[in-house]
């Protein structure tokens, strides 16, 4: 009985996230960032176990997607794939990654850094990469996310993605 109840609760939460992600998509939101990361606990009434499960599931999805695209690129050009996906984002355990991301997003200046980039940053910190290198990465990340946001606001997400798709299709020919 208890496992059925927990499955129902988990499905309810996933449904609410799906619904809220559709709303965010309508607001030209492309990537999860610190504001989304911090609101997970609110959406599950502060339940620490559910908060961890959702955050961990998100990280697992990001890593699965990364592996998929690495293998896809590796099939075309191994050296290119290795250079593109060379940074380690599995140095920390999932629980430690969640904890470090929670700490990272305590700084309000980092709220708009996408979770994907924040994962790389906290792993760089854990591997003791020089602070100057990390700061440069943070600056570059903030620049490209701001540029992407401005592009989406001026041209719209649909138009921007269509343009990227056409550009990619022309390269294949």
Short mmCIF file of N, CA and C in Angstrom, two decimals:
data_model
loop_
_atom_site.label_atom_id
_atom_site.label_comp_id
_atom_site.label_asym_id
_atom_site.label_seq_id
_atom_site.Cartn_x
_atom_site.Cartn_y
_atom_site.Cartn_z
N UNK A 1 0.83 -1.20 0.00
CA UNK A 1 0.00 0.00 0.00
C UNK A 1 0.87 1.26 0.00
N UNK A 2 1.92 1.24 0.83
CA UNK A 2 2.81 2.41 0.94
C UNK A 2 3.53 2.68 -0.38
N UNK A 3 3.93 1.62 -1.09
CA UNK A 3 4.63 1.83 -2.36
C UNK A 3 3.67 2.37 -3.43
N UNK A 4 2.42 1.97 -3.38
CA UNK A 4 1.43 2.50 -4.32
C UNK A 4 1.22 3.98 -4.06
N UNK A 5 1.12 4.35 -2.80
CA UNK A 5 0.93 5.76 -2.44
C UNK A 5 2.13 6.59 -2.88
N UNK A 6 3.33 6.07 -2.68
CA UNK A 6 4.52 6.83 -3.09
C UNK A 6 4.59 6.96 -4.61
N UNK A 7 4.14 5.94 -5.34
CA UNK A 7 4.11 6.03 -6.80
C UNK A 7 3.10 7.08 -7.26
N UNK A 8 1.96 7.12 -6.60
CA UNK A 8 0.94 8.12 -6.95
C UNK A 8 1.47 9.52 -6.69
N UNK A 9 2.13 9.70 -5.55
CA UNK A 9 2.70 11.01 -5.21
C UNK A 9 3.76 11.39 -6.24
N UNK A 10 4.63 10.45 -6.60
CA UNK A 10 5.69 10.72 -7.57
C UNK A 10 5.10 11.08 -8.93
N UNK A 11 4.08 10.34 -9.36
CA UNK A 11 3.43 10.64 -10.64
C UNK A 11 2.75 12.01 -10.61
N UNK A 12 2.16 12.36 -9.48
CA UNK A 12 1.53 13.68 -9.34
C UNK A 12 2.56 14.78 -9.47
N UNK A 13 3.70 14.57 -8.84
CA UNK A 13 4.76 15.57 -8.90
C UNK A 13 5.30 15.69 -10.32
N UNK A 14 5.53 14.56 -10.97
CA UNK A 14 6.02 14.59 -12.34
C UNK A 14 5.02 15.28 -13.26
N UNK A 15 3.74 15.03 -13.04
CA UNK A 15 2.71 15.69 -13.85
C UNK A 15 2.75 17.20 -13.63
N UNK A 16 2.89 17.61 -12.37
CA UNK A 16 2.93 19.06 -12.10
C UNK A 16 4.17 19.69 -12.71
N UNK A 17 5.30 18.97 -12.70
CA UNK A 17 6.50 19.49 -13.35
C UNK A 17 6.30 19.59 -14.86
N UNK A 18 5.63 18.60 -15.42
CA UNK A 18 5.36 18.63 -16.86
C UNK A 18 4.50 19.84 -17.21
N UNK A 19 3.47 20.05 -16.40
CA UNK A 19 2.59 21.19 -16.63
C UNK A 19 3.34 22.51 -16.46
N UNK A 20 4.14 22.60 -15.40
CA UNK A 20 4.88 23.85 -15.18
C UNK A 20 5.94 24.05 -16.25
N UNK A 21 6.52 22.97 -16.77
CA UNK A 21 7.51 23.14 -17.83
C UNK A 21 6.86 23.64 -19.11
N UNK A 22 5.61 23.23 -19.36
CA UNK A 22 4.89 23.76 -20.52
C UNK A 22 4.62 25.25 -20.36
N UNK A 23 4.31 25.66 -19.14
CA UNK A 23 4.08 27.08 -18.87
C UNK A 23 5.38 27.85 -19.06
N UNK A 24 6.49 27.30 -18.54
CA UNK A 24 7.78 27.96 -18.69
C UNK A 24 8.17 28.06 -20.16
N UNK A 25 7.85 27.02 -20.93
CA UNK A 25 8.16 27.03 -22.35
C UNK A 25 7.43 28.17 -23.05
N UNK A 26 6.22 28.45 -22.61
CA UNK A 26 5.47 29.56 -23.19
C UNK A 26 6.11 30.89 -22.83
N UNK A 27 6.92 30.92 -21.76
CA UNK A 27 7.60 32.14 -21.35
C UNK A 27 8.99 32.23 -21.97
N UNK A 28 9.25 31.50 -23.05
CA UNK A 28 10.55 31.48 -23.72
C UNK A 28 11.67 30.99 -22.82
N UNK A 29 11.39 30.04 -21.98
CA UNK A 29 12.41 29.48 -21.10
C UNK A 29 12.90 28.20 -21.75
N UNK A 30 14.20 28.14 -21.99
CA UNK A 30 14.76 27.01 -22.71
C UNK A 30 15.45 26.02 -21.78
N UNK A 31 16.14 26.53 -20.76
CA UNK A 31 16.94 25.68 -19.88
C UNK A 31 16.54 25.86 -18.43
N UNK A 32 16.67 24.80 -17.65
CA UNK A 32 16.49 24.90 -16.21
C UNK A 32 17.66 25.69 -15.65
N UNK A 33 17.39 26.61 -14.75
CA UNK A 33 18.45 27.37 -14.11
C UNK A 33 18.25 27.36 -12.60
N UNK A 34 18.97 28.23 -11.90
CA UNK A 34 18.92 28.25 -10.44
C UNK A 34 17.55 28.55 -9.89
N UNK A 35 16.77 29.35 -10.59
CA UNK A 35 15.42 29.65 -10.09
C UNK A 35 14.56 28.39 -10.09
N UNK A 36 14.70 27.58 -11.12
CA UNK A 36 13.96 26.31 -11.17
C UNK A 36 14.48 25.34 -10.12
N UNK A 37 15.81 25.28 -9.99
CA UNK A 37 16.45 24.38 -9.04
C UNK A 37 15.98 24.67 -7.61
N UNK A 38 15.92 25.96 -7.28
CA UNK A 38 15.54 26.35 -5.92
C UNK A 38 14.05 26.13 -5.65
N UNK A 39 13.21 26.14 -6.68
CA UNK A 39 11.77 25.97 -6.47
C UNK A 39 11.33 24.51 -6.33
N UNK A 40 12.23 23.58 -6.57
CA UNK A 40 11.86 22.17 -6.45
C UNK A 40 11.35 21.88 -5.04
N UNK A 41 12.08 22.33 -4.03
CA UNK A 41 11.68 22.06 -2.64
C UNK A 41 10.30 22.65 -2.34
N UNK A 42 10.01 23.83 -2.88
CA UNK A 42 8.69 24.45 -2.65
C UNK A 42 7.58 23.60 -3.26
N UNK A 43 7.86 23.01 -4.39
CA UNK A 43 6.82 22.24 -5.10
C UNK A 43 6.50 20.92 -4.41
N UNK A 44 7.40 20.46 -3.55
CA UNK A 44 7.14 19.22 -2.81
C UNK A 44 7.02 19.50 -1.31
N UNK A 45 6.60 20.70 -0.99
CA UNK A 45 6.38 21.12 0.40
C UNK A 45 7.58 20.87 1.30
N UNK A 46 8.77 21.05 0.76
CA UNK A 46 9.99 20.94 1.56
C UNK A 46 10.41 19.52 1.90
N UNK A 47 9.76 18.52 1.33
CA UNK A 47 10.12 17.13 1.62
C UNK A 47 11.52 16.86 1.08
N UNK A 48 12.51 16.63 1.97
CA UNK A 48 13.90 16.49 1.51
C UNK A 48 14.13 15.27 0.61
N UNK A 49 13.44 14.17 0.89
CA UNK A 49 13.63 12.97 0.07
C UNK A 49 13.10 13.18 -1.35
N UNK A 50 11.91 13.77 -1.45
CA UNK A 50 11.34 14.04 -2.78
C UNK A 50 12.16 15.10 -3.52
N UNK A 51 12.63 16.10 -2.79
CA UNK A 51 13.47 17.13 -3.40
C UNK A 51 14.71 16.49 -4.01
N UNK A 52 15.36 15.62 -3.23
CA UNK A 52 16.56 14.95 -3.74
C UNK A 52 16.22 14.07 -4.95
N UNK A 53 15.12 13.33 -4.86
CA UNK A 53 14.76 12.43 -5.97
C UNK A 53 14.56 13.20 -7.28
N UNK A 54 13.86 14.32 -7.19
CA UNK A 54 13.58 15.11 -8.39
C UNK A 54 14.87 15.71 -8.95
N UNK A 55 15.67 16.30 -8.08
CA UNK A 55 16.92 16.90 -8.53
C UNK A 55 17.86 15.84 -9.10
N UNK A 56 17.93 14.70 -8.44
CA UNK A 56 18.78 13.61 -8.91
C UNK A 56 18.29 13.07 -10.25
N UNK A 57 16.98 12.96 -10.41
CA UNK A 57 16.42 12.49 -11.68
C UNK A 57 16.74 13.48 -12.80
N UNK A 58 16.68 14.76 -12.51
CA UNK A 58 17.02 15.77 -13.51
C UNK A 58 18.48 15.62 -13.93
N UNK A 59 19.37 15.48 -12.94
CA UNK A 59 20.80 15.32 -13.25
C UNK A 59 21.05 14.06 -14.06
N UNK A 60 20.37 12.98 -13.71
CA UNK A 60 20.52 11.73 -14.45
C UNK A 60 20.08 11.92 -15.90
N UNK A 61 18.99 12.63 -16.10
CA UNK A 61 18.52 12.91 -17.46
C UNK A 61 19.51 13.73 -18.26
N UNK A 62 20.11 14.72 -17.62
CA UNK A 62 21.13 15.54 -18.29
C UNK A 62 22.31 14.67 -18.70
N UNK A 63 22.76 13.82 -17.78
CA UNK A 63 23.91 12.97 -18.08
C UNK A 63 23.58 11.93 -19.15
N UNK A 64 22.36 11.40 -19.12
CA UNK A 64 21.95 10.45 -20.17
C UNK A 64 21.92 11.13 -21.53
N UNK A 65 21.40 12.34 -21.59
CA UNK A 65 21.37 13.09 -22.84
C UNK A 65 22.77 13.40 -23.33
N UNK A 66 23.63 13.74 -22.41
CA UNK A 66 25.03 14.04 -22.76
C UNK A 66 25.70 12.80 -23.34
N UNK A 67 25.49 11.66 -22.71
CA UNK A 67 26.07 10.41 -23.19
C UNK A 67 25.53 10.07 -24.58
N UNK A 68 24.24 10.25 -24.79
CA UNK A 68 23.63 9.98 -26.09
C UNK A 68 24.31 10.81 -27.19
N UNK A 69 24.46 12.11 -26.95
CA UNK A 69 25.05 12.98 -27.97
C UNK A 69 26.55 12.74 -28.12
N UNK A 70 27.21 12.33 -27.05
CA UNK A 70 28.62 11.97 -27.16
C UNK A 70 28.77 10.77 -28.08
N UNK A 71 27.96 9.75 -27.85
CA UNK A 71 28.06 8.54 -28.67
C UNK A 71 27.68 8.82 -30.12
N UNK A 72 26.71 9.69 -30.32
CA UNK A 72 26.31 10.07 -31.68
C UNK A 72 27.46 10.79 -32.38
N UNK A 73 28.10 11.73 -31.69
CA UNK A 73 29.24 12.46 -32.26
C UNK A 73 30.43 11.53 -32.43
N UNK A 74 30.63 10.62 -31.50
CA UNK A 74 31.76 9.70 -31.54
C UNK A 74 31.68 8.81 -32.77
N UNK A 75 30.47 8.45 -33.17
CA UNK A 75 30.28 7.64 -34.37
C UNK A 75 30.72 8.36 -35.63
N UNK A 76 30.65 9.69 -35.63
CA UNK A 76 31.07 10.48 -36.78
C UNK A 76 32.57 10.79 -36.74
N UNK A 77 33.01 11.36 -35.62
CA UNK A 77 34.43 11.74 -35.46
C UNK A 77 34.82 11.57 -34.01
N UNK A 78 35.59 10.53 -33.73
CA UNK A 78 35.94 10.21 -32.36
C UNK A 78 36.73 11.34 -31.68
N UNK A 79 37.72 11.89 -32.34
CA UNK A 79 38.55 12.94 -31.74
C UNK A 79 37.73 14.18 -31.42
N UNK A 80 36.82 14.53 -32.33
CA UNK A 80 35.96 15.69 -32.10
C UNK A 80 35.05 15.46 -30.89
N UNK A 81 34.46 14.27 -30.83
CA UNK A 81 33.57 13.95 -29.70
C UNK A 81 34.34 14.00 -28.39
N UNK A 82 35.55 13.44 -28.39
CA UNK A 82 36.35 13.45 -27.16
C UNK A 82 36.71 14.87 -26.74
N UNK A 83 37.00 15.74 -27.70
CA UNK A 83 37.34 17.12 -27.35
C UNK A 83 36.12 17.90 -26.88
N UNK A 84 34.97 17.61 -27.48
CA UNK A 84 33.75 18.33 -27.13
C UNK A 84 33.20 17.91 -25.77
N UNK A 85 33.29 16.64 -25.46
CA UNK A 85 32.73 16.12 -24.22
C UNK A 85 33.82 15.68 -23.25
N UNK A 86 34.97 16.34 -23.30
CA UNK A 86 36.11 15.93 -22.49
C UNK A 86 36.00 16.26 -21.02
N UNK A 87 35.21 17.28 -20.67
CA UNK A 87 35.11 17.66 -19.26
C UNK A 87 34.35 16.59 -18.48
N UNK A 88 34.84 16.31 -17.29
CA UNK A 88 34.22 15.28 -16.46
C UNK A 88 33.09 15.88 -15.64
N UNK A 89 31.94 15.30 -15.74
CA UNK A 89 30.82 15.74 -14.92
C UNK A 89 30.28 14.59 -14.07
N UNK A 90 31.12 13.57 -13.90
CA UNK A 90 30.73 12.46 -13.05
C UNK A 90 31.75 12.25 -11.93
N UNK A 91 32.49 13.29 -11.61
CA UNK A 91 33.52 13.23 -10.57
C UNK A 91 32.88 13.07 -9.19
N UNK A 92 31.75 13.72 -8.98
CA UNK A 92 31.03 13.66 -7.71
C UNK A 92 29.89 12.66 -7.79
N UNK A 93 29.47 12.15 -6.65
CA UNK A 93 28.28 11.29 -6.61
C UNK A 93 27.05 12.16 -6.88
N UNK A 94 25.94 11.56 -7.29
CA UNK A 94 24.73 12.37 -7.49
C UNK A 94 24.33 13.16 -6.24
N UNK A 95 24.40 12.53 -5.08
CA UNK A 95 24.02 13.22 -3.84
C UNK A 95 24.93 14.42 -3.59
N UNK A 96 26.23 14.23 -3.80
CA UNK A 96 27.18 15.33 -3.60
C UNK A 96 26.98 16.42 -4.66
N UNK A 97 26.67 16.02 -5.87
CA UNK A 97 26.41 17.01 -6.93
C UNK A 97 25.20 17.86 -6.56
N UNK A 98 24.12 17.23 -6.08
CA UNK A 98 22.93 17.97 -5.65
C UNK A 98 23.31 18.94 -4.53
N UNK A 99 24.06 18.46 -3.56
CA UNK A 99 24.46 19.31 -2.43
C UNK A 99 25.30 20.51 -2.92
N UNK A 100 26.24 20.26 -3.83
CA UNK A 100 27.09 21.35 -4.33
C UNK A 100 26.29 22.33 -5.20
N UNK A 101 25.33 21.82 -5.95
CA UNK A 101 24.48 22.72 -6.74
C UNK A 101 23.60 23.58 -5.83
N UNK A 102 23.09 22.98 -4.76
CA UNK A 102 22.32 23.76 -3.78
C UNK A 102 23.18 24.89 -3.23
N UNK A 103 24.42 24.59 -2.90
CA UNK A 103 25.35 25.60 -2.37
C UNK A 103 25.65 26.65 -3.44
N UNK A 104 25.88 26.21 -4.67
CA UNK A 104 26.18 27.11 -5.78
C UNK A 104 25.06 28.13 -5.98
N UNK A 105 23.82 27.65 -5.93
CA UNK A 105 22.68 28.53 -6.17
C UNK A 105 22.27 29.36 -4.96
N UNK A 106 22.97 29.22 -3.84
CA UNK A 106 22.74 30.12 -2.71
C UNK A 106 23.16 31.55 -3.07
N UNK A 107 24.06 31.69 -4.03
CA UNK A 107 24.50 33.00 -4.49
C UNK A 107 23.48 33.51 -5.52
N UNK A 108 22.75 34.58 -5.20
CA UNK A 108 21.72 35.07 -6.12
C UNK A 108 22.27 35.48 -7.49
N UNK A 109 23.56 35.80 -7.58
CA UNK A 109 24.15 36.16 -8.87
C UNK A 109 24.24 34.97 -9.82
N UNK A 110 24.07 33.77 -9.28
CA UNK A 110 24.18 32.56 -10.10
C UNK A 110 22.82 32.00 -10.51
N UNK A 111 21.74 32.66 -10.10
CA UNK A 111 20.40 32.14 -10.37
C UNK A 111 20.12 31.84 -11.84
N UNK A 112 20.68 32.63 -12.74
CA UNK A 112 20.36 32.45 -14.15
C UNK A 112 21.39 31.61 -14.91
N UNK A 113 22.33 31.03 -14.18
CA UNK A 113 23.27 30.09 -14.79
C UNK A 113 22.52 28.77 -14.98
N UNK A 114 22.48 28.24 -16.20
CA UNK A 114 21.78 26.97 -16.43
C UNK A 114 22.36 25.85 -15.57
N UNK A 115 21.50 24.93 -15.16
CA UNK A 115 21.94 23.81 -14.32
C UNK A 115 23.03 23.01 -15.02
N UNK A 116 22.93 22.86 -16.33
CA UNK A 116 23.94 22.11 -17.08
C UNK A 116 25.31 22.75 -16.88
N UNK A 117 25.39 24.07 -16.98
CA UNK A 117 26.66 24.77 -16.78
C UNK A 117 27.09 24.72 -15.32
N UNK A 118 26.13 24.84 -14.42
CA UNK A 118 26.45 24.78 -12.99
C UNK A 118 27.02 23.42 -12.61
N UNK A 119 26.54 22.36 -13.27
CA UNK A 119 27.10 21.02 -13.02
C UNK A 119 28.59 21.01 -13.37
N UNK A 120 28.93 21.58 -14.50
CA UNK A 120 30.34 21.63 -14.91
C UNK A 120 31.13 22.46 -13.91
N UNK A 121 30.58 23.58 -13.48
CA UNK A 121 31.28 24.47 -12.54
C UNK A 121 31.56 23.77 -11.22
N UNK A 122 30.54 23.10 -10.63
CA UNK A 122 30.78 22.46 -9.33
C UNK A 122 31.75 21.29 -9.45
N UNK A 123 31.77 20.63 -10.60
CA UNK A 123 32.76 19.57 -10.79
C UNK A 123 34.16 20.16 -10.97
N UNK A 124 34.25 21.30 -11.64
CA UNK A 124 35.55 21.97 -11.76
C UNK A 124 36.06 22.37 -10.37
N UNK A 125 35.16 22.88 -9.54
CA UNK A 125 35.55 23.26 -8.18
C UNK A 125 36.02 22.04 -7.39
N UNK A 126 35.30 20.93 -7.53
CA UNK A 126 35.67 19.70 -6.81
C UNK A 126 37.02 19.16 -7.26
N UNK A 127 37.34 19.35 -8.52
CA UNK A 127 38.62 18.88 -9.06
C UNK A 127 39.73 19.91 -8.86
N UNK A 128 39.41 20.99 -8.13
CA UNK A 128 40.38 22.04 -7.78
C UNK A 128 40.98 22.73 -9.01
N UNK A 129 40.14 22.97 -10.00
CA UNK A 129 40.54 23.77 -11.16
C UNK A 129 40.78 25.19 -10.64
N UNK A 130 41.80 25.89 -11.13
CA UNK A 130 42.08 27.24 -10.64
C UNK A 130 40.85 28.16 -10.72
N UNK A 131 40.67 28.97 -9.68
CA UNK A 131 39.52 29.87 -9.58
C UNK A 131 39.41 30.79 -10.79
N UNK A 132 40.54 31.23 -11.32
CA UNK A 132 40.53 32.12 -12.49
C UNK A 132 39.86 31.44 -13.69
N UNK A 133 40.16 30.17 -13.90
CA UNK A 133 39.56 29.41 -15.00
C UNK A 133 38.06 29.26 -14.78
N UNK A 134 37.68 28.94 -13.55
CA UNK A 134 36.25 28.79 -13.23
C UNK A 134 35.52 30.11 -13.43
N UNK A 135 36.11 31.20 -12.96
CA UNK A 135 35.49 32.52 -13.12
C UNK A 135 35.31 32.88 -14.60
N UNK A 136 36.28 32.52 -15.43
CA UNK A 136 36.16 32.77 -16.87
C UNK A 136 35.00 31.96 -17.45
N UNK A 137 34.89 30.71 -17.02
CA UNK A 137 33.81 29.86 -17.49
C UNK A 137 32.45 30.44 -17.08
N UNK A 138 32.35 30.90 -15.83
CA UNK A 138 31.10 31.50 -15.34
C UNK A 138 30.76 32.74 -16.17
N UNK A 139 31.75 33.58 -16.44
CA UNK A 139 31.53 34.79 -17.23
C UNK A 139 31.05 34.44 -18.64
N UNK A 140 31.70 33.47 -19.27
CA UNK A 140 31.29 33.05 -20.62
C UNK A 140 29.88 32.46 -20.61
N UNK A 141 29.58 31.69 -19.57
CA UNK A 141 28.25 31.09 -19.46
C UNK A 141 27.19 32.17 -19.33
N UNK A 142 27.44 33.14 -18.47
CA UNK A 142 26.46 34.23 -18.30
C UNK A 142 26.29 35.00 -19.60
N UNK A 143 27.38 35.18 -20.34
CA UNK A 143 27.30 35.91 -21.61
C UNK A 143 26.41 35.16 -22.61
N UNK A 144 26.69 33.86 -22.80
CA UNK A 144 25.93 33.15 -23.83
C UNK A 144 24.47 32.96 -23.44
N UNK A 145 24.19 32.77 -22.14
CA UNK A 145 22.79 32.60 -21.75
C UNK A 145 22.04 33.93 -21.89
N UNK A 146 22.71 35.03 -21.58
CA UNK A 146 22.08 36.35 -21.77
C UNK A 146 21.83 36.62 -23.25
N UNK A 147 22.80 36.27 -24.09
CA UNK A 147 22.65 36.47 -25.54
C UNK A 147 21.51 35.61 -26.08
N UNK A 148 21.45 34.37 -25.64
CA UNK A 148 20.38 33.47 -26.07
C UNK A 148 19.02 33.99 -25.63
N UNK A 149 18.94 34.48 -24.41
CA UNK A 149 17.69 35.04 -23.89
C UNK A 149 17.25 36.25 -24.70
N UNK A 150 18.19 37.13 -25.00
CA UNK A 150 17.87 38.31 -25.82
C UNK A 150 17.41 37.91 -27.22
N UNK A 151 18.09 36.93 -27.80
CA UNK A 151 17.68 36.44 -29.13
C UNK A 151 16.26 35.87 -29.09
N UNK A 152 15.96 35.10 -28.05
CA UNK A 152 14.62 34.51 -27.94
C UNK A 152 13.57 35.60 -27.74
N UNK A 153 13.90 36.63 -26.98
CA UNK A 153 12.94 37.70 -26.75
C UNK A 153 12.70 38.52 -28.02
N UNK A 154 13.76 38.74 -28.78
CA UNK A 154 13.60 39.57 -29.98
C UNK A 154 13.01 38.80 -31.15
N UNK A 155 13.36 37.54 -31.31
CA UNK A 155 12.88 36.77 -32.46
C UNK A 155 11.90 35.67 -32.10
N UNK A 156 11.83 35.32 -30.84
CA UNK A 156 10.96 34.23 -30.40
C UNK A 156 11.68 32.90 -30.47
N UNK A 157 11.35 32.02 -29.53
CA UNK A 157 12.02 30.73 -29.44
C UNK A 157 11.79 29.89 -30.69
N UNK A 158 10.56 29.87 -31.17
CA UNK A 158 10.24 29.05 -32.34
C UNK A 158 11.09 29.47 -33.54
N UNK A 159 11.17 30.76 -33.78
CA UNK A 159 11.94 31.28 -34.92
C UNK A 159 13.43 30.99 -34.75
N UNK A 160 13.94 31.16 -33.54
CA UNK A 160 15.35 30.92 -33.27
C UNK A 160 15.71 29.45 -33.48
N UNK A 161 14.88 28.54 -32.97
CA UNK A 161 15.15 27.11 -33.15
C UNK A 161 15.01 26.70 -34.61
N UNK A 162 14.06 27.27 -35.31
CA UNK A 162 13.88 26.99 -36.74
C UNK A 162 15.13 27.42 -37.52
N UNK A 163 15.64 28.60 -37.19
CA UNK A 163 16.85 29.11 -37.84
C UNK A 163 18.05 28.19 -37.58
N UNK A 164 18.20 27.73 -36.34
CA UNK A 164 19.31 26.82 -36.01
C UNK A 164 19.17 25.51 -36.76
N UNK A 165 17.93 25.00 -36.85
CA UNK A 165 17.69 23.74 -37.55
C UNK A 165 18.02 23.88 -39.03
N UNK A 166 17.61 24.97 -39.65
CA UNK A 166 17.91 25.19 -41.07
C UNK A 166 19.41 25.31 -41.29
N UNK A 167 20.09 26.00 -40.40
CA UNK A 167 21.54 26.16 -40.51
C UNK A 167 22.22 24.80 -40.43
N UNK A 168 21.75 23.95 -39.50
CA UNK A 168 22.31 22.61 -39.34
C UNK A 168 22.01 21.74 -40.56
N UNK A 169 20.80 21.86 -41.10
CA UNK A 169 20.42 21.07 -42.28
C UNK A 169 21.27 21.45 -43.49
N UNK A 170 21.58 22.73 -43.64
CA UNK A 170 22.42 23.19 -44.75
C UNK A 170 23.84 22.67 -44.63
N UNK A 171 24.34 22.48 -43.43
CA UNK A 171 25.70 21.95 -43.23
C UNK A 171 25.79 20.50 -43.65
N UNK A 172 24.70 19.74 -43.49
CA UNK A 172 24.70 18.32 -43.84
C UNK A 172 24.77 18.10 -45.34
N UNK A 173 24.29 19.06 -46.10
CA UNK A 173 24.21 18.90 -47.57
C UNK A 173 25.54 19.06 -48.21
#
